[in-house]
Amino acid sequence: MEFEFTDQDKAFRAEVQAFLRDAVPADIARRTRSLVHTPKDDLVRWNRILFEKGWVAPHWPKAFGGTGWTPMQIYIFEEECAAADAPFLSYFGLRLIGPLLYTFGSEAHRAEHIPGILSGDVFWCQGFSEPSSGSDLASLKTRAVRDGDSWVITGQKLWTTEAHFADKMFCLARTDPDLRPQKGGLSILFLDMNQPGVTVRPIVTIDGGHSVNEVFLDEVRVPASDVLGRVGQGWDQAKFLLGHERVTNAQVPRSKRELALLRTIALKETRGGIALAEMRTVRERIAEIEIDLAALEWSVLRELFATPGGAKSQGTASALKIVGSEIQQRIADLTADLLGAKAMAAIAAASDRPNERPGDAADHAVGVVERQLFFRATTIYAGTNEIQREIIARELFAGR
């Protein structure tokens, strides 16, 4: 693959940079650099800013609220947003249920749900993983039983990100226990998070933050019409969604921003009066990450140009997710290594643990250990990397 930035692409990048310089609130940018878990208020504010600009869903088709940008323009926009420390908008509406709605949903469901997703007035969470069914969704136990004009949903969901402030959930459940999931046994249903029978309990992760939850569904009733697409179509919808998710989870723009911060630290921090960037071992470790990230970026761009919005194969999507998640961990680990004890600093408003020292730390040191700890999860969420390797192997050896 070969490409050069056209004059139009260069002009577009300049336009995006000019907009972001004025549009990203300084307090939001600082929290984006320093916090792992973006506060809901920041997500709402930034979503509204982009919505009013008409740029909130550039990866969507124009007919449903997208921008009509080329794949390269979309990539440039996401890269510049990361570089400007703009928050990554709530994933589950814009990246997951939105594409599911305009691909599989009825006209009624599109009209009901898409406006609130775009405006940021309605937040969604994803009810897929369960205590015994994380990467292996075929084994999930949550059931939806038809009762007259309703579905009655009973089960438990785990690691449900943003469930504590979501308004709605799209929930994967067994609607026909006699059929295999791959043959029509699963469906995706919509439910309100504040309705009777829904209980949300927080899970505090190793970094000390809260973004994931466990959700209990105790005979939750939803209208019979609140099924995405056709009953029994859930497996195909989940595969479609996960293919999109794993390409996005390569997180190249975010990793490029983290790498830039790592270089800043290497230049500013010293050992024995010598800048870390002058030390051969440090330069080599940074260079190794930079090379691997550049290779991943080209792979992602190749996929986006070949199949806009997703990967052309499950194996390819899985490979991008594996490499991207491991690079995130490597950047976070090296950043913490270079800072040493300074990496324990936390943003003052988020610090409630006695071993952290907020307040007088350099800006580039704040939140580093929290990111390092939380990024242990990158190789687990969106399907563990072990399962991704199995997907690659099955696709590689299919038919042999």
Steps between C-alpha positions, in 0.01 A plus 500: 500500500632842406338835558589862538298768667323698232475877512137450603608272788758755616242777489255280689757428771563872540124561528465233768799630695363854493162384624646288781726780625193706583245225566663267754449650849830523689364327811369208293835467321687483830269234639530301178879497544485419870199275554424150379125524556349801323227668710154494347478879508807521274350247259174696485674834440733374229221300330287816486787705354559248222128450440445872450796504260356199311809289570378266772476182288742532206517122455122473447338519154395853415136392471493422873692801630855438381726753330561341160876517563746267330667225709817710506313806626336295774840369602653849499214628714543224759875548504467875558236450771739272686788744455283783640407290808133497408308222680418183314121526487277243666567187299179310529262735327713640220726202431282200581123529518490785246654292217284205606187716476566640155611157372243269657236720665151581384407848387306542824800407712730729302260791544462428872864450598742659254423870580576452871826318424620779272404783736643324806169527682477120536792286618515125433684204649570156353357193673711220354754355747386285791674337799567183300471646149746769412675435172290185442162663441348175376494379861302793643210416731283813508157408363215692347168314512201617296195577712216648298603842373823501702836335536599414858878518546681324785874470549819677601743711300858573608769760419225724362677828429307821578194309623495726807411803289349339189137563412459187288659161441515284188492154648599171337277220628378151417158529339488133392684260732435209260711655224876547493602866529653482152174363358250750636506455877605855590346845459591856597233682700472859626422585861488810723756498779262666750213255463394246764717190524829668395768519772844651436792435734837677455828316444810694605790396278866456595577865424248604764250641252141422409379453145388135498209337679302184549135518399226271628186453289212361704197435278547826314211557258550665164249537215500219246601753235822593680710241318770620264426374150355149498463266796789254485733734310713579805802287413548662159449844652757430773757384245441814293539716807813331631670530163450878518598512866827314458617727219423805716668333797831513315494856646772633269421875543491467878822297505669764283401762757628283787825446310539876458457543876755225556753686285432819699574316822821356357614852409403666830594234754864446595721245673826631641454822310457323166168510313344155467470561125880499482524148639537228239273244669219755531533607136495137386187414700317806368613425144373140522155623601501769232584247228229259611243780530583623149450148365167473681391838363564388145306179562202692638505744208514211256190350658311828516567570134410146394185476714396838645389467863613145565728211421453268203555192715459406865862383507628836380287687753632271773862556398458878511343479843783280634782720377328826593424388855854375559650826372279696741636293786861539385470880482338515844761269654795692357350835605471376858853354488648833391319702766559263789338620823384820330251292302290458816367856474126525442274787404387661824126470441534125443743416778362318800788261564777590747792371288439757225644848498284749307552869480869566443572241231601592145206490261654217299521279811139525613292183461778285352473207741120506480523464121761227531282301737177549308668408169555149635141458379571586135592140424177383665215726390340471154589131511817376673812477289506124558159470335613732218788263424255211483289698250808563287596132511151381405486741206853416387443126500137494390446241231841336543 
